[in-house]
Every structure is written in C-alpha cells, then in structure tokens.
mmCIF file of C-alpha atoms in Angstrom:
data_model
loop_
_atom_site.group_PDB
_atom_site.id
_atom_site.type_symbol
_atom_site.label_atom_id
_atom_site.label_comp_id
_atom_site.label_asym_id
_atom_site.label_seq_id
_atom_site.Cartn_x
_atom_site.Cartn_y
_atom_site.Cartn_z
ATOM 1 C CA MET A 251 105.204 68.868 135.873
ATOM 2 C CA LYS A 252 102.558 66.987 133.286
ATOM 3 C CA LEU A 253 101.210 63.812 134.834
ATOM 4 C CA GLU A 254 103.249 61.612 131.941
ATOM 5 C CA LYS A 255 106.807 63.014 132.845
ATOM 6 C CA LYS A 256 105.990 62.962 136.415
ATOM 7 C CA LEU A 257 105.405 59.571 136.485
ATOM 8 C CA LEU A 258 108.149 57.910 134.099
ATOM 9 C CA ALA A 259 110.211 60.125 137.028
ATOM 10 C CA VAL A 260 108.978 58.496 139.681
ATOM 11 C CA ALA A 261 108.740 54.914 137.430
ATOM 12 C CA LYS A 262 113.494 55.843 136.744
ATOM 13 C CA GLY A 263 113.495 56.331 140.794
ATOM 14 C CA ILE A 264 112.559 53.126 141.405
ATOM 15 C CA SER A 265 113.583 51.221 138.805
ATOM 16 C CA LEU A 266 117.032 53.010 139.513
ATOM 17 C CA TRP A 267 116.470 51.425 143.644
ATOM 18 C CA TRP A 268 114.822 48.201 141.999
ATOM 19 C CA GLY A 269 118.148 47.212 140.175
ATOM 20 C CA ILE A 270 120.145 47.640 143.151
ATOM 21 C CA TYR A 271 117.939 45.618 145.760
ATOM 22 C CA LEU A 272 117.700 42.640 142.257
ATOM 23 C CA ILE A 273 121.778 43.096 142.541
ATOM 24 C CA LEU A 274 122.203 42.107 146.150
ATOM 25 C CA GLY A 275 118.790 40.114 145.854
ATOM 26 C CA CYS A 276 121.429 37.888 143.152
ATOM 27 C CA CYS A 277 124.260 37.640 145.460
ATOM 28 C CA ALA A 278 122.502 36.994 147.975
ATOM 29 C CA GLY A 279 120.611 33.908 146.703
ATOM 30 C CA PHE A 280 123.909 33.143 144.957
ATOM 31 C CA ALA A 281 125.432 33.209 148.673
ATOM 32 C CA VAL A 282 123.212 31.503 149.985
ATOM 33 C CA ARG A 283 123.173 28.258 146.918
ATOM 34 C CA MET A 284 126.521 27.910 147.698
ATOM 35 C CA VAL A 285 126.337 27.476 151.493
ATOM 36 C CA LEU A 286 123.644 24.174 150.757
ATOM 37 C CA ASP A 287 126.297 23.509 148.063
ATOM 38 C CA ILE A 288 129.561 23.261 150.239
ATOM 39 C CA PHE A 289 127.337 21.620 153.345
ATOM 40 C CA THR A 290 125.848 19.013 150.744
ATOM 41 C CA LEU A 291 121.917 19.584 151.410
ATOM 42 C CA SER A 292 119.246 19.201 149.870
ATOM 43 C CA TYR A 293 118.884 21.102 146.588
ATOM 44 C CA GLY A 294 115.219 21.153 147.527
ATOM 45 C CA TYR A 295 115.660 23.797 150.251
ATOM 46 C CA PHE A 296 116.446 26.353 147.507
ATOM 47 C CA GLU A 297 114.098 26.497 144.965
ATOM 48 C CA LEU A 298 115.595 29.070 142.446
ATOM 49 C CA LYS A 299 112.397 29.126 140.210
ATOM 50 C CA LEU A 300 110.397 29.766 143.407
ATOM 51 C CA TYR A 301 112.926 31.966 144.855
ATOM 52 C CA ILE A 302 114.007 34.743 141.917
ATOM 53 C CA PRO A 303 109.955 35.690 141.439
ATOM 54 C CA ILE A 304 109.982 36.168 145.337
ATOM 55 C CA MET A 305 112.901 37.973 145.089
ATOM 56 C CA ALA A 306 111.894 39.901 142.214
ATOM 57 C CA ALA A 307 108.811 40.931 143.573
ATOM 58 C CA ALA A 308 110.243 42.226 146.828
ATOM 59 C CA SER A 309 112.929 43.956 146.089
ATOM 60 C CA LEU A 310 110.721 46.243 143.335
ATOM 61 C CA PHE A 311 108.273 46.847 146.928
ATOM 62 C CA LEU A 312 112.238 47.908 148.685
ATOM 63 C CA GLY A 313 113.457 49.705 145.774
ATOM 64 C CA ALA A 314 109.252 51.054 145.541
ATOM 65 C CA ILE A 315 109.801 52.095 149.132
ATOM 66 C CA SER A 316 113.660 53.207 149.069
ATOM 67 C CA TYR A 317 112.568 55.618 146.946
ATOM 68 C CA PHE A 318 109.760 57.369 148.859
ATOM 69 C CA ILE A 319 111.535 57.534 151.490
ATOM 70 C CA SER A 320 114.652 58.845 150.037
ATOM 71 C CA SER A 321 112.995 61.657 147.472
ATOM 72 C CA ALA A 322 111.868 63.237 150.757
ATOM 73 C CA ALA A 323 114.869 62.873 152.751
ATOM 74 C CA LYS A 324 116.229 65.351 149.805
ATOM 75 C CA GLN A 325 113.294 67.136 149.493
ATOM 76 C CA ALA A 326 113.453 68.161 153.803
ATOM 77 C CA PRO A 327 116.147 71.068 153.237
ATOM 78 C CA ALA A 328 115.092 72.542 149.920
ATOM 79 C CA LYS A 329 111.510 73.096 151.961
ATOM 80 C CA ILE A 330 112.714 74.342 155.088
ATOM 81 C CA MET A 331 115.131 76.913 152.862
ATOM 82 C CA LYS A 332 111.622 77.547 150.765
ATOM 83 C CA ARG A 333 109.475 78.500 154.176
ATOM 84 C CA ARG A 334 112.644 80.671 155.557
ATOM 85 C CA LEU A 335 112.288 82.312 152.986
ATOM 86 C CA PHE A 336 109.601 83.057 151.827
ATOM 87 C CA LYS A 337 108.813 84.355 155.229
ATOM 88 C CA LYS A 338 111.978 86.461 154.919
ATOM 89 C CA PHE A 339 110.228 87.960 151.925
ATOM 90 C CA LYS A 340 106.892 88.623 153.142
ATOM 91 C CA SER A 341 108.869 91.086 155.088
ATOM 92 C CA GLU A 342 111.391 92.261 153.931
ATOM 93 C CA LYS A 343 110.997 91.801 149.912
ATOM 94 C CA LEU A 344 114.088 91.186 147.367
ATOM 95 C CA SER A 345 116.431 92.828 150.133
ATOM 96 C CA ASP A 346 120.074 91.736 149.873
ATOM 97 C CA GLY A 347 119.507 89.393 153.186
ATOM 98 C CA LEU A 348 117.104 87.427 151.477
ATOM 99 C CA MET A 349 119.338 87.000 148.999
ATOM 100 C CA SER A 350 122.453 86.475 150.845
ATOM 101 C CA GLU A 351 119.908 83.894 152.784
ATOM 102 C CA LEU A 352 119.260 81.999 150.133
ATOM 103 C CA MET A 353 122.884 82.147 147.850
ATOM 104 C CA SER A 354 123.794 80.295 151.694
ATOM 105 C CA HIS A 355 122.034 77.232 150.638
ATOM 106 C CA ALA A 356 124.222 77.093 146.895
ATOM 107 C CA THR A 357 125.663 73.899 148.116
ATOM 108 C CA GLY A 358 125.474 69.926 147.402
ATOM 109 C CA ASP A 359 122.629 69.264 144.970
ATOM 110 C CA MET A 360 120.552 71.973 145.706
ATOM 111 C CA LYS A 361 122.945 74.594 144.272
ATOM 112 C CA ASN A 362 122.390 74.764 140.726
ATOM 113 C CA HIS A 363 119.069 75.113 141.697
ATOM 114 C CA VAL A 364 120.115 77.676 143.743
ATOM 115 C CA LEU A 365 121.473 79.343 141.306
ATOM 116 C CA VAL A 366 119.319 79.419 139.109
ATOM 117 C CA VAL A 367 116.711 80.788 141.323
ATOM 118 C CA SER A 368 118.992 83.330 142.549
ATOM 119 C CA SER A 369 119.904 84.569 138.759
ATOM 120 C CA MET A 370 116.143 84.598 138.476
ATOM 121 C CA LEU A 371 115.670 87.428 141.599
ATOM 122 C CA TYR A 372 118.608 89.209 140.897
ATOM 123 C CA SER A 373 116.525 90.067 138.044
ATOM 124 C CA LEU A 374 113.986 90.738 139.513
ATOM 125 C CA LYS A 375 116.220 93.744 141.555
ATOM 126 C CA GLY A 376 116.945 94.780 137.750
ATOM 127 C CA ASP A 377 120.792 93.800 138.569
ATOM 128 C CA THR A 378 121.393 92.355 135.518
ATOM 129 C CA ALA A 379 125.209 91.774 136.089
ATOM 130 C CA SER A 380 124.392 89.449 139.537
ATOM 131 C CA ALA A 381 121.957 87.915 137.260
ATOM 132 C CA GLU A 382 124.122 87.272 134.740
ATOM 133 C CA GLU A 383 127.895 86.167 137.013
ATOM 134 C CA ILE A 384 125.391 84.194 139.083
ATOM 135 C CA LEU A 385 123.615 82.451 136.691
ATOM 136 C CA SER A 386 127.270 81.007 134.731
ATOM 137 C CA LYS A 387 128.133 79.442 137.946
ATOM 138 C CA ALA A 388 125.727 77.019 137.735
ATOM 139 C CA ASP A 389 126.473 73.492 135.573
ATOM 140 C CA LEU A 390 124.414 73.411 133.258
ATOM 141 C CA VAL A 391 125.956 69.713 132.135
ATOM 142 C CA SER A 392 125.038 68.428 135.360
ATOM 143 C CA ILE A 393 121.684 70.261 134.907
ATOM 144 C CA LEU A 394 120.437 68.433 131.447
ATOM 145 C CA ASP A 395 122.778 64.955 133.232
ATOM 146 C CA ILE A 396 119.961 64.898 136.320
ATOM 147 C CA ALA A 397 117.144 65.852 134.658
ATOM 148 C CA GLN A 398 117.592 63.485 131.718
ATOM 149 C CA SER A 399 118.821 60.701 134.464
ATOM 150 C CA THR A 400 115.906 61.731 136.511
ATOM 151 C CA GLY A 401 113.199 62.676 135.083
ATOM 152 C CA ASN A 402 112.990 65.763 136.988
ATOM 153 C CA PHE A 403 112.894 68.830 134.508
ATOM 154 C CA LYS A 404 112.317 71.807 136.724
ATOM 155 C CA THR A 405 116.245 73.193 137.826
ATOM 156 C CA ALA A 406 116.190 72.488 133.414
ATOM 157 C CA ALA A 407 113.539 74.182 133.128
ATOM 158 C CA TYR A 408 114.103 77.427 135.360
ATOM 159 C CA TYR A 409 118.133 77.677 134.362
ATOM 160 C CA TYR A 410 117.064 78.610 130.508
ATOM 161 C CA CYS A 411 113.834 81.088 132.517
ATOM 162 C CA ALA A 412 116.887 82.624 134.047
ATOM 163 C CA LYS A 413 118.924 82.602 130.548
ATOM 164 C CA MET A 414 115.772 83.830 128.601
ATOM 165 C CA ILE A 415 114.702 86.711 131.057
ATOM 166 C CA LEU A 416 118.728 87.733 131.735
ATOM 167 C CA THR A 417 118.842 88.199 127.117
ATOM 168 C CA VAL A 418 115.168 89.935 127.178
ATOM 169 C CA LEU A 419 116.249 92.766 130.215
ATOM 170 C CA THR A 420 119.559 93.165 127.842
ATOM 171 C CA HIS A 421 117.696 93.327 124.699
ATOM 172 C CA ASP A 422 119.427 90.147 123.086
ATOM 173 C CA LYS A 423 116.155 89.476 121.391
ATOM 174 C CA ASP A 424 119.053 86.426 119.193
ATOM 175 C CA GLY A 425 120.104 84.772 122.904
ATOM 176 C CA ALA A 426 116.236 85.048 123.850
ATOM 177 C CA VAL A 427 115.079 82.731 120.482
ATOM 178 C CA ARG A 428 118.583 80.796 121.789
ATOM 179 C CA ALA A 429 117.472 80.044 125.201
ATOM 180 C CA TYR A 430 114.071 79.049 123.950
ATOM 181 C CA ASP A 431 114.774 77.503 121.596
ATOM 182 C CA ASP A 432 117.086 75.088 123.473
ATOM 183 C CA GLY A 433 115.131 74.687 126.232
ATOM 184 C CA ILE A 434 111.562 74.348 125.053
ATOM 185 C CA TYR A 435 112.484 70.438 125.615
ATOM 186 C CA TYR A 436 111.771 71.202 129.925
ATOM 187 C CA LEU A 437 109.817 74.786 129.238
ATOM 188 C CA GLU A 438 107.291 72.038 127.168
ATOM 189 C CA ALA A 439 107.322 69.437 130.617
ATOM 190 C CA PHE A 440 106.054 72.425 132.638
ATOM 191 C CA SER A 441 103.820 74.738 131.237
ATOM 192 C CA ALA A 442 101.281 74.332 133.514
ATOM 193 C CA ASN A 443 103.919 75.937 135.849
ATOM 194 C CA ASP A 444 103.354 79.550 137.015
ATOM 195 C CA ILE A 445 107.060 80.547 137.322
ATOM 196 C CA VAL A 446 107.891 79.445 133.533
ATOM 197 C CA LEU A 447 104.468 80.764 132.527
ATOM 198 C CA THR A 448 105.390 83.964 134.099
ATOM 199 C CA VAL A 449 108.934 84.251 131.921
ATOM 200 C CA LEU A 450 107.454 82.846 128.354
ATOM 201 C CA ALA A 451 104.858 85.855 128.649
ATOM 202 C CA ILE A 452 108.263 88.191 128.800
ATOM 203 C CA TYR A 453 109.526 86.174 126.115
ATOM 204 C CA GLN A 454 106.127 87.234 123.697
ATOM 205 C CA THR A 455 106.130 90.688 125.181
ATOM 206 C CA GLU A 456 109.494 90.652 123.582
ATOM 207 C CA ALA A 457 108.575 89.061 120.515
ATOM 208 C CA ALA A 458 106.109 91.955 120.265
ATOM 209 C CA LEU A 459 103.431 88.871 120.390
ATOM 210 C CA TYR A 460 101.411 91.034 123.019
ATOM 211 C CA ASN A 461 97.822 89.206 122.557
ATOM 212 C CA SER A 462 99.616 86.397 122.982
ATOM 213 C CA ALA A 463 101.454 87.232 126.244
ATOM 214 C CA ALA A 464 98.528 89.109 127.165
ATOM 215 C CA ASP A 465 96.124 85.593 127.036
ATOM 216 C CA THR A 466 99.200 83.584 128.590
ATOM 217 C CA ILE A 467 99.363 85.784 131.843
ATOM 218 C CA LYS A 468 95.724 85.195 131.830
ATOM 219 C CA LYS A 469 96.850 81.559 132.985
ATOM 220 C CA ILE A 470 98.542 82.254 135.810
ATOM 221 C CA LYS A 471 97.680 81.511 139.133
ATOM 222 C CA TRP A 472 100.485 81.395 141.351
ATOM 223 C CA ARG A 473 98.854 78.677 143.196
ATOM 224 C CA THR A 474 102.119 77.336 144.915
ATOM 225 C CA LEU A 475 102.592 80.689 146.608
ATOM 226 C CA PRO A 476 101.366 80.766 150.415
ATOM 227 C CA SER A 477 98.532 82.950 150.484
ATOM 228 C CA TYR A 478 100.297 85.585 151.360
ATOM 229 C CA LEU A 479 103.007 86.033 148.893
ATOM 230 C CA LYS A 480 100.510 85.621 146.388
ATOM 231 C CA LYS A 481 99.759 89.283 145.611
ATOM 232 C CA TYR A 482 103.874 89.609 144.456
ATOM 233 C CA GLY A 483 102.917 87.326 141.718
ATOM 234 C CA ARG A 484 99.584 89.154 140.663
ATOM 235 C CA SER A 485 102.124 91.919 140.750
ATOM 236 C CA LEU A 486 104.630 90.713 138.575
ATOM 237 C CA CYS A 487 102.114 89.799 136.221
ATOM 238 C CA SER A 488 99.965 92.662 136.471
ATOM 239 C CA ALA A 489 103.341 94.540 135.059
ATOM 240 C CA ILE A 490 103.732 92.788 132.011
ATOM 241 C CA LEU A 491 100.339 92.602 131.734
ATOM 242 C CA ALA A 492 100.538 96.515 131.489
ATOM 243 C CA VAL A 493 103.312 96.770 129.033
ATOM 244 C CA ASN A 494 100.886 95.037 126.457
ATOM 245 C CA LEU A 495 97.842 97.542 126.996
ATOM 246 C CA VAL A 496 100.088 99.491 126.462
ATOM 247 C CA ASN A 497 101.433 98.138 123.043
ATOM 248 C CA LEU A 498 97.326 97.536 122.350
ATOM 249 C CA GLY A 499 96.652 101.003 122.621
ATOM 250 C CA GLN A 500 94.198 99.826 125.825
ATOM 251 C CA TYR A 501 95.917 103.164 127.623
ATOM 252 C CA ASP A 502 93.258 103.426 130.420
ATOM 253 C CA ASP A 503 93.251 100.023 130.845
ATOM 254 C CA ALA A 504 97.564 100.022 130.990
ATOM 255 C CA VAL A 505 97.386 102.602 134.144
ATOM 256 C CA PHE A 506 95.039 100.349 135.894
ATOM 257 C CA GLN A 507 96.975 97.274 135.455
ATOM 258 C CA ALA A 508 100.434 99.328 136.412
ATOM 259 C CA ASN A 509 98.431 100.561 139.602
ATOM 260 C CA ILE A 510 97.630 97.408 140.756
ATOM 261 C CA SER A 511 101.758 96.247 140.029
ATOM 262 C CA LEU A 512 102.609 99.369 142.359
ATOM 263 C CA GLU A 513 100.204 98.218 145.628
ATOM 264 C CA ASN A 514 102.323 94.717 145.868
ATOM 265 C CA SER A 515 106.244 95.721 144.328
ATOM 266 C CA CYS A 516 108.692 93.182 145.263
ATOM 267 C CA SER A 517 111.215 96.144 143.978
ATOM 268 C CA ASP A 518 112.189 99.718 143.636
ATOM 269 C CA TYR A 519 113.355 98.122 140.290
ATOM 270 C CA MET A 520 109.980 97.316 139.453
ATOM 271 C CA THR A 521 108.322 100.699 140.964
ATOM 272 C CA ASP A 522 110.057 102.173 138.452
ATOM 273 C CA PHE A 523 108.815 99.542 136.084
ATOM 274 C CA ALA A 524 105.205 100.597 136.834
ATOM 275 C CA GLU A 525 105.922 103.650 137.159
ATOM 276 C CA ASP A 526 107.281 104.000 133.850
ATOM 277 C CA VAL A 527 104.602 102.074 131.819
ATOM 278 C CA ILE A 528 101.955 104.650 133.212
ATOM 279 C CA ARG A 529 103.838 107.217 131.891
ATOM 280 C CA ARG A 530 104.453 106.208 128.486
ATOM 281 C CA ALA A 531 100.808 104.990 129.052
ATOM 282 C CA ARG A 532 99.396 108.635 129.517
ATOM 283 C CA SER A 533 101.970 109.906 126.873
ATOM 284 C CA ALA A 534 101.139 107.751 124.126
ATOM 285 C CA ARG A 535 97.287 108.490 125.242
ATOM 286 C CA LYS A 536 98.324 112.439 125.268
ATOM 287 C CA THR A 537 99.751 112.003 121.578
ATOM 288 C CA GLU A 538 96.835 110.493 120.293
ATOM 289 C CA GLU A 539 94.217 112.757 121.402
ATOM 290 C CA VAL A 540 95.723 115.152 119.766
ATOM 291 C CA LYS A 541 96.655 113.625 116.535
ATOM 292 C CA THR A 542 92.503 113.112 116.776
ATOM 293 C CA SER A 543 92.202 116.485 117.783
ATOM 294 C CA GLU A 544 94.385 117.566 114.578
ATOM 295 C CA ALA A 545 92.803 115.736 112.425
ATOM 296 C CA GLU A 546 88.713 117.029 113.360
ATOM 297 C CA LYS A 547 90.262 120.343 112.876
ATOM 298 C CA THR A 548 91.595 119.704 109.498
ATOM 299 C CA SER A 549 88.395 117.506 108.860
ATOM 300 C CA GLU A 550 86.185 120.921 109.844
ATOM 301 C CA THR A 551 88.327 123.284 107.959
ATOM 302 C CA GLU A 552 88.199 120.861 105.042
ATOM 303 C CA ASN A 553 84.197 120.462 105.108
ATOM 304 C CA ASN A 554 83.857 125.009 105.464
ATOM 305 C CA LEU A 555 86.351 125.124 102.712
ATOM 306 C CA ASN A 556 84.438 122.859 100.534
ATOM 307 C CA LYS A 557 80.949 124.894 101.847
ATOM 308 C CA GLY A 558 81.838 127.692 100.859
ATOM 309 C CA GLU A 559 83.273 126.080 96.798
#
C-alpha cells in the first residue's frame, strides 16, 4: 500500500480509539464533578480548564497504544496461518490438502480475505468453476465498507484481482474491463503490490498490450514471499512473460521463459500452460521460417526471370 494510504489507515484506526477514550474521559469527568458537587467540595479541586487538555492528550495516547495492540492481535492469526500454509505449499504446492486447510480458515474477520485468496489460487490450478463459486461467497459490500471505514484496501484490491483473473481465464473481455474499472481505486492503492502487478500483467496481456505487460512483469520482485517460495512467483511471471514474447514474435526468448516456468511450476495447469506456450512459439517460428524460405525462393525465381529477359 502507498505510504499516504497506510498513514490514512493508521490515522482512522487511532481516531476511532481516541473517540472511545474521549467519551469515557468525559463521562468520568462528569461523574467526578457530580461527586464533588454532592459533597459540596471546593470547585478548585476540579478545574475543567486543566482537566480537558490532560484528558484529551491522555486519551490520544491510550488510543494510539490500543490501536497498535489491537492491530497486532488481529494480525497474529493471519500470520500464523500464512506460515503454516507457506510450509505446506513448499512441500505440496497447490494440492487439494493445501486448499482444504486454507478454506478451513474462512471464518470470522478473515473469511472474506481467505475466500478471495482461495479464488485466486483455484484459478492458478485452472479450476475456474471452484474459483468462481468461492468468490461468489465473499461479501463485497462488507469488503468495501471495511475498506472505506478503516482505510485497509488490501482485501478489496485482491477481490478485484480475483475477478479479473476469472474473467480473463473465461475469455470475458467485457467482464475484465468492468472488474478493472470498478476496482481501479483499490488497485491503485496497491500499485506496487506483487499480486496486483501480476494480475495487471495478465489483464494487459488479454488486452493485447504486450509491451506494457512485459514491462509490468519486470517490476515484480516477490519481496513479501519467503525466500524458498520466490521461485514459484518467478515461475508464474515467466509464464506470463512467455505469452507476451510469443505475441511480440520473440519466439526463442518465449521458449526460454516458458522453460524457466516449467522448472518451478506450482500446479499441473501451469505446467500444461507453459508447455503450450513452447508449442505455440515453436510452431510460430517454424511457420515464419517457411514463409521466409518461400519468400526467398519467390524472390530468387523473379531474379532469374529478370536475368533471362
């Protein structure tokens, strides 16, 4: 997420807690004042002009502390889940067991995020039916409400990523454009995110923006993945890049990138995809060589005829 978006999210979170403590502080101050009045104690013991700024500063301090503690508490289950799933992915790749364990966490506050991520992973397995079914279970209204109220746009951005991947895989170009247009606000907030960039490259490929897609791929570093999983991220990028190189007529480079993808493929679908790219590249190169050969023969024939004249 961009720095300004992160700061906005933090400010919103702290302001929420600050408001809670301000209300509690005001109630406490009112109660103290009432007690003092009841016992007819001197007004000097409770000076409002002094109490208000102290209460405001103290509530802000408590609000900031409470925000960071609550954020850490909320993120802890997600971090534990990620570590377990990353280790399972290392040994099993995109297995049914991995997907079942991931879906078992689709509860509570993590439900929508897990459903969205699961949809994207099912797309990587080539199972668009399951990907679509799972994505339909995510509550978009809730996702967008949380994004607007907290300033955390990640789940919203990932939702539109999942939608874009599905529409591309099902060859729904109009749907892909709608998903991109609807989600552009959230996608731009995560314009440097590796997953968002990867999906953008897929979208650009579908839109025949081959050079743009190749440039987007070069920006992806997979810094957020553990070192032992980065090879799978690079494999996915190589597969996408290979498709664009075929369409740009760079067949040898396309075969090279597709072979890189095959070395660390994350699913059978991605293996088949890379192998298909290699076949397309070799077939296109052979066709081009035949056309070149025929053109040379035609040119040679015309030259001979001209010499005979």
